Short mmCIF file of C-alpha atoms and ligand atoms in Angstrom, two decimals:
data_model
loop_
_atom_site.label_atom_id
_atom_site.label_comp_id
_atom_site.label_asym_id
_atom_site.label_seq_id
_atom_site.Cartn_x
_atom_site.Cartn_y
_atom_site.Cartn_z
CA MET V 956 -35.80 44.16 59.12
CA HIS V 957 -36.38 41.77 62.02
CA ILE V 958 -33.42 41.58 64.40
CA VAL V 959 -33.12 39.32 67.43
CA PHE V 960 -30.61 40.32 70.10
CA ALA V 961 -29.22 37.67 72.44
CA ALA V 962 -27.07 38.63 75.40
CA SER V 963 -26.44 37.79 79.02
CA GLU V 964 -27.62 41.11 80.45
CA GLY V 965 -29.72 44.09 79.43
CA LEU V 966 -31.29 47.15 81.02
CA PRO V 967 -33.73 47.66 82.62
CA TYR V 968 -33.76 44.00 83.68
CA SER V 969 -30.20 43.00 84.55
CA LYS V 970 -26.82 44.69 84.64
CA THR V 971 -23.24 44.25 85.74
CA GLY V 972 -21.56 46.54 83.21
CA GLY V 973 -21.74 48.45 79.96
CA LEU V 974 -23.11 45.49 77.97
CA ALA V 975 -26.43 46.02 79.76
CA ASP V 976 -26.48 49.71 78.82
CA VAL V 977 -25.94 48.78 75.17
CA LEU V 978 -28.71 46.16 75.22
CA GLY V 979 -31.00 48.70 76.85
CA ALA V 980 -30.43 51.37 74.23
CA LEU V 981 -29.37 50.03 70.82
CA PRO V 982 -32.51 47.89 70.29
CA ARG V 983 -34.65 50.93 71.06
CA ALA V 984 -32.73 53.06 68.56
CA LEU V 985 -33.26 50.36 65.91
CA ALA V 986 -36.95 50.12 66.73
CA ALA V 987 -37.23 53.90 66.47
CA ALA V 988 -35.72 53.59 62.97
CA GLY V 989 -38.59 51.30 62.03
CA HIS V 990 -37.14 47.83 62.58
CA GLN V 991 -38.69 44.93 64.43
CA VAL V 992 -36.48 44.12 67.41
CA SER V 993 -36.63 41.45 70.10
CA VAL V 994 -34.13 40.91 72.91
CA TYR V 995 -33.46 37.60 74.67
CA VAL V 996 -31.78 37.56 78.08
CA PRO V 997 -31.85 35.02 80.92
CA ARG V 998 -34.34 35.51 83.72
CA TYR V 999 -32.13 36.02 86.76
CA ARG V 1000 -33.12 36.45 90.38
CA GLN V 1001 -32.45 40.21 90.00
CA THR V 1002 -34.72 40.43 86.91
CA LYS V 1003 -37.88 42.27 87.92
CA LEU V 1004 -40.79 41.75 85.54
CA ASN V 1005 -43.95 43.86 85.62
CA ASP V 1006 -46.29 41.54 83.79
CA PRO V 1007 -44.66 38.19 83.00
CA GLN V 1008 -46.46 36.08 80.42
CA THR V 1009 -45.25 32.64 79.43
CA VAL V 1010 -44.96 32.49 75.66
CA VAL V 1011 -43.12 29.20 75.17
CA ARG V 1012 -43.98 26.58 77.76
CA SER V 1013 -41.29 24.01 77.24
CA ILE V 1014 -38.09 23.92 75.22
CA THR V 1015 -36.08 20.72 75.26
CA VAL V 1016 -32.35 21.23 75.59
CA PRO V 1017 -30.18 18.14 75.23
CA PHE V 1018 -27.20 17.48 77.49
CA ASP V 1019 -25.22 14.25 77.53
CA ASP V 1020 -26.71 13.09 80.83
CA ARG V 1021 -30.33 14.13 80.37
CA TYR V 1022 -32.66 16.66 78.79
CA ARG V 1023 -33.37 19.95 80.47
CA PHE V 1024 -36.62 21.83 79.93
CA CYS V 1025 -36.78 25.60 80.03
CA SER V 1026 -39.45 28.13 79.14
CA VAL V 1027 -39.65 31.66 77.78
CA VAL V 1028 -41.60 34.55 79.28
CA THR V 1029 -42.13 38.04 77.98
CA ASP V 1030 -42.68 41.31 79.78
CA GLY V 1031 -44.40 42.97 76.86
CA THR V 1032 -43.09 45.58 74.46
CA HIS V 1033 -41.33 48.73 75.67
CA ALA V 1034 -40.30 51.54 73.35
CA GLY V 1035 -40.97 49.20 70.45
CA VAL V 1036 -38.72 46.42 71.76
CA ARG V 1037 -40.00 43.05 72.91
CA PHE V 1038 -38.00 41.43 75.71
CA TYR V 1039 -37.95 37.65 76.14
CA PHE V 1040 -36.55 35.90 79.18
CA VAL V 1041 -35.22 32.37 79.16
CA GLU V 1042 -36.39 30.81 82.37
CA TYR V 1043 -34.59 27.93 84.01
CA PRO V 1044 -34.39 28.57 87.76
CA PRO V 1045 -31.71 25.95 88.56
CA TYR V 1046 -29.34 27.96 86.34
CA PHE V 1047 -30.48 31.55 86.64
CA ASP V 1048 -32.25 32.00 89.97
CA ARG V 1049 -28.99 32.68 91.80
CA ASP V 1050 -27.35 35.47 93.82
CA ALA V 1051 -25.27 36.75 90.91
CA LEU V 1052 -25.20 36.64 87.12
CA TYR V 1053 -21.87 34.98 86.44
CA GLY V 1054 -20.30 34.04 89.75
CA THR V 1055 -19.37 35.17 93.22
CA SER V 1056 -16.17 36.50 94.77
CA ALA V 1057 -15.10 32.84 94.95
CA GLY V 1058 -15.02 32.77 91.15
CA ASP V 1059 -17.21 32.00 88.13
CA TYR V 1060 -20.04 29.53 88.56
CA PRO V 1061 -18.58 26.13 87.57
CA ASP V 1062 -21.52 25.34 85.29
CA ASN V 1063 -21.36 28.55 83.21
CA ALA V 1064 -20.85 26.56 80.00
CA GLU V 1065 -24.08 24.64 80.60
CA ARG V 1066 -25.96 27.77 81.71
CA PHE V 1067 -25.19 29.78 78.61
CA ALA V 1068 -25.39 26.82 76.25
CA LEU V 1069 -28.92 26.25 77.48
CA PHE V 1070 -29.65 29.94 76.98
CA SER V 1071 -28.26 29.89 73.43
CA ARG V 1072 -30.20 26.80 72.36
CA ALA V 1073 -33.34 28.21 73.94
CA VAL V 1074 -33.02 31.39 71.85
CA LEU V 1075 -32.81 29.40 68.62
CA GLU V 1076 -35.61 27.00 69.51
CA SER V 1077 -38.01 29.63 70.78
CA SER V 1078 -37.38 31.90 67.81
CA LYS V 1079 -38.92 29.15 65.69
CA VAL V 1080 -42.11 29.70 67.67
CA LEU V 1081 -41.89 33.44 68.30
CA GLY V 1082 -40.38 34.52 65.00
CA VAL V 1083 -37.16 33.71 63.15
CA PRO V 1084 -35.41 37.02 62.44
CA HIS V 1085 -33.44 38.13 59.41
CA VAL V 1086 -30.44 38.65 61.67
CA PHE V 1087 -29.33 37.28 65.02
CA HIS V 1088 -27.17 39.84 66.78
CA CYS V 1089 -25.24 38.12 69.57
CA HIS V 1090 -22.95 39.62 72.20
CA ASP V 1091 -19.90 38.29 74.06
CA TRP V 1092 -19.10 34.68 74.90
CA GLN V 1093 -22.36 33.95 76.70
CA SER V 1094 -24.32 33.95 73.43
CA ALA V 1095 -21.39 32.83 71.26
CA LEU V 1096 -22.79 29.35 70.75
CA ILE V 1097 -25.65 30.77 68.70
CA PRO V 1098 -23.54 31.38 65.56
CA VAL V 1099 -21.75 28.08 66.15
CA LEU V 1100 -25.02 26.14 66.37
CA LEU V 1101 -26.49 28.00 63.39
CA ARG V 1102 -23.66 26.89 61.12
CA THR V 1103 -23.22 23.36 62.52
CA GLN V 1104 -26.07 21.48 64.17
CA TYR V 1105 -28.73 23.78 62.74
CA ALA V 1106 -27.08 24.22 59.34
CA GLU V 1107 -29.60 21.97 57.62
CA ASP V 1108 -32.60 23.36 59.47
CA PRO V 1109 -34.77 25.06 56.84
CA ALA V 1110 -36.04 27.58 59.42
CA PHE V 1111 -32.57 29.15 59.65
CA ARG V 1112 -31.31 28.72 56.09
CA ASP V 1113 -31.21 32.40 55.19
CA VAL V 1114 -30.61 33.83 58.64
CA ALA V 1115 -27.57 36.05 59.05
CA ASN V 1116 -25.55 36.43 62.22
CA VAL V 1117 -23.65 39.43 63.53
CA PHE V 1118 -21.52 39.09 66.62
CA THR V 1119 -20.28 41.93 68.82
CA ILE V 1120 -17.21 41.62 71.02
CA HIS V 1121 -17.62 43.90 74.03
CA ASN V 1122 -14.56 42.58 75.80
CA ILE V 1123 -12.12 40.05 74.39
CA GLY V 1124 -10.69 39.48 77.87
CA TYR V 1125 -13.64 37.19 78.61
CA GLN V 1126 -13.80 34.29 76.16
CA GLY V 1127 -15.71 31.44 77.78
CA LEU V 1128 -12.89 28.90 78.12
CA PHE V 1129 -13.84 25.41 79.20
CA ALA V 1130 -12.43 21.89 79.41
CA PRO V 1131 -12.56 19.82 76.19
CA ASP V 1132 -15.21 17.42 77.53
CA THR V 1133 -17.61 20.39 77.59
CA LEU V 1134 -18.27 19.59 73.92
CA PRO V 1135 -19.82 16.14 74.50
CA LEU V 1136 -21.51 17.44 77.65
CA LEU V 1137 -23.33 19.99 75.47
CA THR V 1138 -23.86 17.37 72.73
CA LEU V 1139 -21.60 19.34 70.40
CA PRO V 1140 -19.54 17.35 67.89
CA TRP V 1141 -15.85 16.66 68.51
CA ASP V 1142 -14.98 17.99 65.09
CA LEU V 1143 -15.38 21.50 66.57
CA PHE V 1144 -12.25 20.76 68.59
CA THR V 1145 -9.73 21.84 65.97
CA ILE V 1146 -7.51 24.89 65.76
CA ALA V 1147 -9.60 26.24 62.87
CA LYS V 1148 -12.77 26.09 64.99
CA MET V 1149 -13.12 26.17 68.78
CA GLU V 1150 -9.92 24.60 70.12
CA PHE V 1151 -7.70 27.06 71.96
CA PHE V 1152 -4.55 25.86 73.75
CA GLY V 1153 -6.20 22.60 74.74
CA GLN V 1154 -9.49 24.15 75.79
CA VAL V 1155 -12.83 24.92 74.17
CA ASN V 1156 -13.20 28.63 73.42
CA PHE V 1157 -16.77 29.87 72.91
CA LEU V 1158 -15.75 33.33 71.70
CA LYS V 1159 -13.42 31.84 69.11
CA GLY V 1160 -16.35 29.78 67.81
CA ALA V 1161 -18.37 32.96 67.33
CA ILE V 1162 -15.53 34.71 65.49
CA VAL V 1163 -15.14 31.73 63.18
CA TYR V 1164 -18.83 31.19 62.46
CA SER V 1165 -20.44 34.66 62.42
CA ASP V 1166 -21.06 36.46 59.14
CA PHE V 1167 -19.74 39.73 60.57
CA VAL V 1168 -17.88 40.57 63.77
CA THR V 1169 -18.05 44.01 65.32
CA THR V 1170 -16.46 45.58 68.35
CA VAL V 1171 -17.50 48.67 70.26
CA SER V 1172 -14.99 51.23 68.95
CA ARG V 1173 -12.89 51.60 65.85
CA LYS V 1174 -9.63 51.70 67.78
CA TYR V 1175 -10.46 48.50 69.69
CA SER V 1176 -11.32 46.71 66.43
CA GLN V 1177 -7.73 47.37 65.36
CA GLU V 1178 -6.17 46.68 68.76
CA ILE V 1179 -7.69 43.21 69.12
CA GLN V 1180 -5.92 42.19 65.93
CA THR V 1181 -2.57 42.68 67.72
CA THR V 1182 -0.76 40.46 70.20
CA GLU V 1183 -0.91 43.12 72.90
CA PHE V 1184 -4.71 43.27 72.99
CA GLY V 1185 -5.98 40.12 71.27
CA PHE V 1186 -5.74 37.76 74.26
CA GLY V 1187 -4.60 35.02 71.87
CA LEU V 1188 -7.42 35.56 69.35
CA GLU V 1189 -5.59 38.16 67.24
CA GLY V 1190 -4.70 35.59 64.56
CA VAL V 1191 -8.29 34.36 64.18
CA LEU V 1192 -9.48 37.94 63.92
CA ARG V 1193 -6.81 38.84 61.37
CA ASP V 1194 -7.90 35.86 59.27
CA ARG V 1195 -11.38 37.35 59.21
CA SER V 1196 -10.35 41.00 59.14
CA SER V 1197 -12.46 41.87 56.10
CA THR V 1198 -15.54 41.07 58.20
CA VAL V 1199 -14.36 42.80 61.40
CA SER V 1200 -15.29 46.40 62.13
CA GLY V 1201 -15.69 48.82 65.02
CA ILE V 1202 -18.90 50.72 65.78
CA LEU V 1203 -18.71 53.12 68.68
CA ASN V 1204 -21.32 52.66 71.40
CA GLY V 1205 -23.81 55.44 71.83
CA VAL V 1206 -25.24 56.45 75.17
CA ASP V 1207 -28.77 56.89 76.40
CA TYR V 1208 -29.13 60.62 77.10
CA GLU V 1209 -32.58 60.06 78.59
CA GLU V 1210 -30.81 58.35 81.48
CA TRP V 1211 -27.48 60.18 81.42
CA SER V 1212 -27.79 63.92 81.03
CA PRO V 1213 -27.64 66.65 83.68
CA GLU V 1214 -30.70 68.29 82.18
CA ALA V 1215 -32.96 65.27 82.71
CA ASP V 1216 -31.29 63.03 85.30
CA LYS V 1217 -33.77 62.08 88.04
CA LEU V 1218 -31.08 60.85 90.41
CA ILE V 1219 -29.08 64.06 90.94
CA ALA V 1220 -29.54 66.98 93.32
CA ALA V 1221 -30.02 69.73 90.71
CA HIS V 1222 -30.29 69.98 86.96
CA TYR V 1223 -27.85 72.04 84.90
CA SER V 1224 -26.80 72.54 81.31
CA ALA V 1225 -23.99 74.00 79.21
CA GLU V 1226 -25.86 77.33 79.22
CA ASP V 1227 -26.41 77.37 82.97
CA LEU V 1228 -23.88 75.44 85.05
CA THR V 1229 -25.04 76.68 88.46
CA GLY V 1230 -26.75 73.39 89.44
CA LYS V 1231 -23.43 71.55 89.24
CA SER V 1232 -22.12 73.00 92.50
CA LYS V 1233 -25.22 71.72 94.27
CA CYS V 1234 -24.52 68.30 92.80
CA LYS V 1235 -20.95 68.54 94.07
CA GLN V 1236 -22.06 69.33 97.61
CA ASP V 1237 -24.61 66.52 97.46
CA LEU V 1238 -21.88 64.11 96.32
CA LEU V 1239 -19.53 65.13 99.12
CA THR V 1240 -22.35 64.62 101.61
CA ALA V 1241 -23.21 61.22 100.16
CA PHE V 1242 -19.60 60.19 100.67
CA GLY V 1243 -19.45 61.48 104.24
CA ILE V 1244 -17.08 64.40 103.55
CA ALA V 1245 -19.61 67.24 103.56
CA ASP V 1246 -17.12 69.52 105.34
CA ALA V 1247 -14.50 69.26 102.56
CA ASP V 1248 -13.54 72.50 100.82
CA PRO V 1249 -15.88 72.65 97.80
CA ARG V 1250 -13.30 74.68 95.87
CA LEU V 1251 -11.05 71.62 95.66
CA PRO V 1252 -11.43 69.64 92.44
CA VAL V 1253 -13.14 66.29 92.87
CA ILE V 1254 -11.91 63.37 90.77
CA GLY V 1255 -14.57 60.67 90.37
CA ILE V 1256 -14.17 56.95 89.72
CA VAL V 1257 -17.02 54.52 88.94
CA SER V 1258 -15.81 51.12 87.90
CA ARG V 1259 -15.69 47.40 88.12
CA PHE V 1260 -12.53 46.81 90.14
CA ALA V 1261 -10.80 44.68 87.52
CA ALA V 1262 -7.24 44.62 86.20
CA GLN V 1263 -8.58 45.94 82.85
CA LYS V 1264 -9.41 49.28 84.44
CA GLY V 1265 -5.87 50.31 85.38
CA PHE V 1266 -6.07 50.09 89.15
CA ASP V 1267 -2.44 49.01 89.40
CA LEU V 1268 -1.51 52.48 88.10
CA ILE V 1269 -3.81 54.12 90.62
CA ALA V 1270 -2.15 52.03 93.35
CA GLN V 1271 1.26 53.32 92.25
CA VAL V 1272 0.37 57.01 92.43
CA MET V 1273 -2.29 57.39 95.09
CA ASP V 1274 0.05 58.28 97.96
CA ARG V 1275 1.63 61.05 95.90
CA LEU V 1276 -1.69 62.19 94.50
CA ALA V 1277 -3.05 62.57 98.03
CA ARG V 1278 -0.52 65.39 98.58
CA GLU V 1279 -2.19 67.48 95.87
CA ASP V 1280 -5.11 69.82 96.39
CA MET V 1281 -7.90 67.52 95.33
CA ILE V 1282 -10.39 64.91 96.47
CA VAL V 1283 -10.94 61.44 95.03
CA VAL V 1284 -14.38 59.87 95.20
CA ALA V 1285 -14.48 56.20 94.17
CA LEU V 1286 -17.38 53.79 93.69
CA GLY V 1287 -16.88 50.20 92.70
CA SER V 1288 -16.50 46.59 93.63
CA GLY V 1289 -14.80 43.49 92.36
CA ASP V 1290 -11.24 42.36 92.83
CA ARG V 1291 -10.60 42.09 96.60
CA ARG V 1292 -7.10 43.58 96.19
CA TYR V 1293 -8.47 46.87 94.90
CA GLU V 1294 -11.36 47.01 97.34
CA GLU V 1295 -8.81 46.72 100.15
CA MET V 1296 -6.50 49.27 98.53
CA PHE V 1297 -9.25 51.90 98.44
CA LEU V 1298 -10.36 51.14 101.99
CA ARG V 1299 -6.78 51.50 103.19
CA LEU V 1300 -6.31 54.78 101.32
CA ASN V 1301 -9.54 56.06 102.81
CA LYS V 1302 -8.26 55.27 106.30
CA GLN V 1303 -4.96 56.98 105.55
CA PHE V 1304 -6.46 60.06 103.87
CA PRO V 1305 -10.05 60.27 105.19
CA HIS V 1306 -10.61 63.82 103.93
CA LYS V 1307 -9.11 63.29 100.51
CA ILE V 1308 -10.01 59.81 99.37
CA ALA V 1309 -13.61 58.74 99.88
CA VAL V 1310 -14.78 55.29 98.88
CA LYS V 1311 -17.91 53.17 98.61
CA ILE V 1312 -17.46 49.50 97.89
CA ALA V 1313 -20.80 48.89 96.22
CA TYR V 1314 -22.76 48.64 93.04
CA ASP V 1315 -25.11 51.62 93.25
CA ASN V 1316 -26.65 53.23 90.18
CA ALA V 1317 -27.90 56.35 92.00
CA LEU V 1318 -24.42 57.01 93.38
CA ALA V 1319 -22.90 56.48 89.93
CA HIS V 1320 -25.14 59.30 88.65
CA LYS V 1321 -24.20 61.53 91.60
CA ILE V 1322 -20.50 61.00 90.84
CA GLU V 1323 -20.95 61.90 87.18
CA ALA V 1324 -22.79 65.09 88.12
CA GLY V 1325 -20.87 66.14 91.23
CA SER V 1326 -17.25 65.51 90.20
CA ASP V 1327 -15.04 67.95 88.32
CA MET V 1328 -12.97 65.24 86.64
CA PHE V 1329 -13.43 61.55 85.92
CA MET V 1330 -10.54 59.11 85.94
CA MET V 1331 -10.29 56.06 83.63
CA PRO V 1332 -6.67 54.93 83.23
CA SER V 1333 -7.67 51.61 81.64
CA ARG V 1334 -5.08 49.11 80.47
CA TYR V 1335 -7.55 48.40 77.69
CA GLU V 1336 -11.09 49.69 77.10
CA PRO V 1337 -13.25 48.33 74.29
CA CYS V 1338 -15.48 51.41 74.43
CA GLY V 1339 -16.13 52.67 77.92
CA LEU V 1340 -19.33 54.49 78.69
CA ASN V 1341 -18.51 56.44 81.81
CA GLN V 1342 -16.15 58.82 80.04
CA ILE V 1343 -18.91 59.55 77.52
CA TYR V 1344 -21.40 60.16 80.33
CA SER V 1345 -18.79 62.40 81.97
CA LEU V 1346 -18.55 64.60 78.89
CA LYS V 1347 -22.28 65.31 79.04
CA TYR V 1348 -22.05 66.21 82.75
CA GLY V 1349 -19.17 68.64 82.22
CA THR V 1350 -16.98 66.28 84.23
CA VAL V 1351 -13.66 66.31 82.45
CA PRO V 1352 -12.28 62.84 81.62
CA ILE V 1353 -8.69 61.85 82.39
CA VAL V 1354 -8.10 58.72 80.33
CA ARG V 1355 -5.51 56.45 78.87
CA ALA V 1356 -5.42 56.57 75.06
CA THR V 1357 -6.74 53.08 74.39
CA GLY V 1358 -9.82 51.68 72.61
CA GLY V 1359 -12.95 53.75 72.97
CA LEU V 1360 -11.26 56.12 75.41
CA ASP V 1361 -8.94 57.20 72.63
CA ASP V 1362 -11.78 57.47 70.12
CA THR V 1363 -14.03 59.62 72.32
CA ILE V 1364 -11.71 62.02 74.15
CA GLU V 1365 -9.77 64.79 72.42
CA PRO V 1366 -6.81 66.27 74.30
CA TRP V 1367 -7.33 69.73 75.75
CA ASP V 1368 -5.19 72.49 74.32
CA ALA V 1369 -5.45 75.69 76.35
CA ARG V 1370 -3.96 77.78 73.53
CA THR V 1371 -6.57 76.88 70.95
CA GLY V 1372 -9.38 76.25 73.45
CA LYS V 1373 -10.05 72.93 71.74
CA GLY V 1374 -10.38 69.48 73.28
CA THR V 1375 -12.49 67.65 75.83
CA GLY V 1376 -10.15 65.94 78.30
CA PHE V 1377 -6.71 64.71 79.27
CA LYS V 1378 -5.04 61.64 77.77
CA PHE V 1379 -1.84 59.71 78.28
CA THR V 1380 -0.45 56.80 76.31
CA GLU V 1381 2.31 55.03 78.23
CA TYR V 1382 0.89 52.54 80.70
CA SER V 1383 2.74 53.79 83.77
CA GLY V 1384 1.94 55.41 87.09
CA GLU V 1385 4.24 58.31 86.19
CA SER V 1386 2.29 59.15 83.04
CA LEU V 1387 -1.00 58.94 84.90
CA LEU V 1388 0.27 61.20 87.68
CA LEU V 1389 1.69 63.76 85.24
CA THR V 1390 -1.61 63.87 83.39
CA ILE V 1391 -3.67 64.29 86.56
CA LYS V 1392 -1.35 67.12 87.61
CA GLU V 1393 -1.83 68.76 84.23
CA ALA V 1394 -5.60 68.57 84.76
CA LEU V 1395 -5.30 69.99 88.27
CA ARG V 1396 -3.25 72.91 86.92
CA ALA V 1397 -5.81 73.58 84.19
CA PHE V 1398 -8.59 73.57 86.79
CA ARG V 1399 -7.04 76.62 88.48
CA ASP V 1400 -7.98 78.77 85.49
CA GLN V 1401 -11.72 78.51 85.90
CA SER V 1402 -12.66 80.53 82.83
CA SER V 1403 -10.80 78.26 80.42
CA TRP V 1404 -11.89 75.22 82.45
CA GLN V 1405 -15.49 76.13 81.75
CA LEU V 1406 -14.72 76.26 78.06
CA LEU V 1407 -13.25 72.77 78.37
CA MET V 1408 -16.38 71.57 80.21
CA ARG V 1409 -18.65 73.03 77.56
CA ASN V 1410 -16.61 71.47 74.74
CA GLY V 1411 -17.44 68.07 76.25
CA MET V 1412 -21.05 68.90 77.02
CA SER V 1413 -21.68 69.85 73.40
CA LYS V 1414 -20.57 66.43 72.09
CA ASN V 1415 -23.27 64.12 70.90
CA PHE V 1416 -22.75 60.38 71.25
CA SER V 1417 -26.39 59.38 70.90
CA TRP V 1418 -27.24 56.02 69.36
CA THR V 1419 -28.75 57.39 66.15
CA ASN V 1420 -25.57 57.24 64.07
CA SER V 1421 -24.24 53.99 65.48
CA ALA V 1422 -27.63 52.32 64.94
CA LYS V 1423 -27.35 53.28 61.26
CA GLU V 1424 -23.92 51.69 61.09
CA TYR V 1425 -25.30 48.48 62.58
CA ILE V 1426 -28.05 48.43 59.97
CA ARG V 1427 -25.39 48.61 57.26
CA VAL V 1428 -23.56 45.67 58.83
CA TYR V 1429 -26.81 43.67 59.10
CA GLU V 1430 -27.47 44.36 55.43
CA ARG V 1431 -24.00 43.25 54.41
CA ALA V 1432 -24.37 40.12 56.54
CA ARG V 1433 -27.67 39.29 54.86
CA GLN V 1434 -26.13 39.84 51.42
CA SER V 1435 -23.18 37.59 52.17
CA ARG V 1436 -25.58 34.93 53.48
CA ALA V 1437 -27.75 35.16 50.40
CA GLY V 1438 -24.58 34.85 48.32
CA SER V 1439 -23.34 31.77 50.16
CA ALA V 1440 -26.76 30.08 50.27
CA SER V 1441 -27.31 30.29 46.52
P1 ADP D 301 -17.55 47.95 81.69
O1 ADP D 301 -18.70 47.46 80.92
O2 ADP D 301 -16.23 47.44 81.21
O3 ADP D 301 -17.69 47.76 83.17
P2 ADP D 301 -18.38 50.62 80.81
O4 ADP D 301 -17.76 51.95 81.04
O5 ADP D 301 -18.74 50.27 79.43
O6 ADP D 301 -17.42 49.54 81.46
O7 ADP D 301 -19.76 50.51 81.60
C1 ADP D 301 -19.86 50.44 82.97
C2 ADP D 301 -21.30 50.69 83.34
O8 ADP D 301 -21.55 50.12 84.61
C3 ADP D 301 -21.64 52.15 83.45
O9 ADP D 301 -23.01 52.35 83.15
C4 ADP D 301 -21.36 52.43 84.93
O10 ADP D 301 -22.06 53.52 85.42
C5 ADP D 301 -21.80 51.14 85.55
N1 ADP D 301 -21.10 50.81 86.79
C6 ADP D 301 -19.87 50.27 86.92
N2 ADP D 301 -19.56 50.08 88.22
C7 ADP D 301 -20.61 50.52 88.93
C8 ADP D 301 -20.91 50.61 90.32
N3 ADP D 301 -20.04 50.20 91.25
N4 ADP D 301 -22.10 51.11 90.69
C9 ADP D 301 -22.98 51.53 89.75
N5 ADP D 301 -22.77 51.48 88.43
C10 ADP D 301 -21.60 50.98 88.02
C1 GLC D 302 -17.47 45.96 77.96
C2 GLC D 302 -16.26 46.87 77.90
C3 GLC D 302 -16.60 48.35 77.87
C4 GLC D 302 -17.76 48.62 76.92
C5 GLC D 302 -18.93 47.74 77.28
C6 GLC D 302 -20.14 47.96 76.40
O1 GLC D 302 -17.88 45.71 79.24
O2 GLC D 302 -15.35 46.61 78.95
O3 GLC D 302 -15.47 49.09 77.47
O4 GLC D 302 -18.13 49.98 76.99
O5 GLC D 302 -18.57 46.40 77.17
O6 GLC D 302 -19.85 47.73 75.05
#
């Protein structure tokens, strides 16, 4: 099967979060299973290409004021996957992918509309796939265009579309006059299509027009059909529930495993854990607390500082947590409020709470390897990758039972010796604190703690199985298309 992926970020070329990890790994797993896979992403300033070749010189994209002309370059084929980059420097050659601390770029609708049209137009030159697999609101116009403006285009008649929601908290909401600006018809502005409380909602368009909708864990696929988690789109999803499913993300163990990781101080494995203490010392040094007592448990955090990730709970409990025998090591950036909170806590408890406000992949690996526990008290979490990485590194996750966190972490039971981490359900600081304390108590019994570590390390969340599930969804999407076309 020929599958074209379209998304706003993908490793190894661009990344702000887990979407990039998925785009870096799932296409490769599909290619390894014998499929033809291409990936389209924008060419940003941070995109480093080894051998750029222009493959489509000029694509005309209409806007209401004038045409814009973009091109497509490739960087060759890696691990069986061909990457294409939509090039339009006025839109993509910028400091950041989506916006700055001042907010989203005001022309994001135009930027990602141009990207989406460019994918469709260039696929006519470079190869129309059997299935377009689009991700999040930035490529959500692709299914909309396929079933509206391009509906009569013979090139796309039999093409199926699968859409994956990685985070329903980001929908691509824009003013109504965005439709004429993008030369989209006003009849999309109805409650059954893209209208959403007086605005245009790109993600809603994708849910309405895709053949199948997936999300990145089974639990999240159910949660987003409820008022609590649906961000207003629960009704639209429920209407389409027979085409909505959850497929858990895999992880790339070539990048994220203590046996192979090139960015950590020492390798280790479930059979021989000795290297982990070296990694711990290296982590403490990297965070400027080399003189801390290495017997104290280290709780790691690597995260976008966003409300989604549960930082309000951390704010509630940090002062009390700092009285316990432990160290917190946090890496992240984002919401100013939480950056300041961590900096303040670091000033107040310099030997217990160490912080780096940064985006730093090498440090993220050091935290996974050098910490004893990993904290993710998310308010909601579509899948979450860090807790899955943590399992492999023998770094015990402390998570809230939501979305992918609930699907991937099994509660530790010291009596049976079963389980991989610590979970709480109620979204409150008290529950988080109680659960951390439970983990700290368990840590004191090092022999059972090692059993707990090894339980996690033996789990396998590689992409092989999830890739098979995607293939099944692609096949169903193609069948339903064939059915509706005839
Ligand atoms: P999300 O996509 O919601 O941010 P995930 O857990 O799915 O959450 O993925 C986050 C990814 O981004 C992981 O690969 C993680 O290591 C990485 N990451 C997040 N914040 C940072 C940071 N400050 N520095 C380096 N890597 C980070
Ligand atoms: C989103 C979600 C995260 C998920 C990632 C990759 O960013 O917030 O939970 O793991 O996408 O699917």
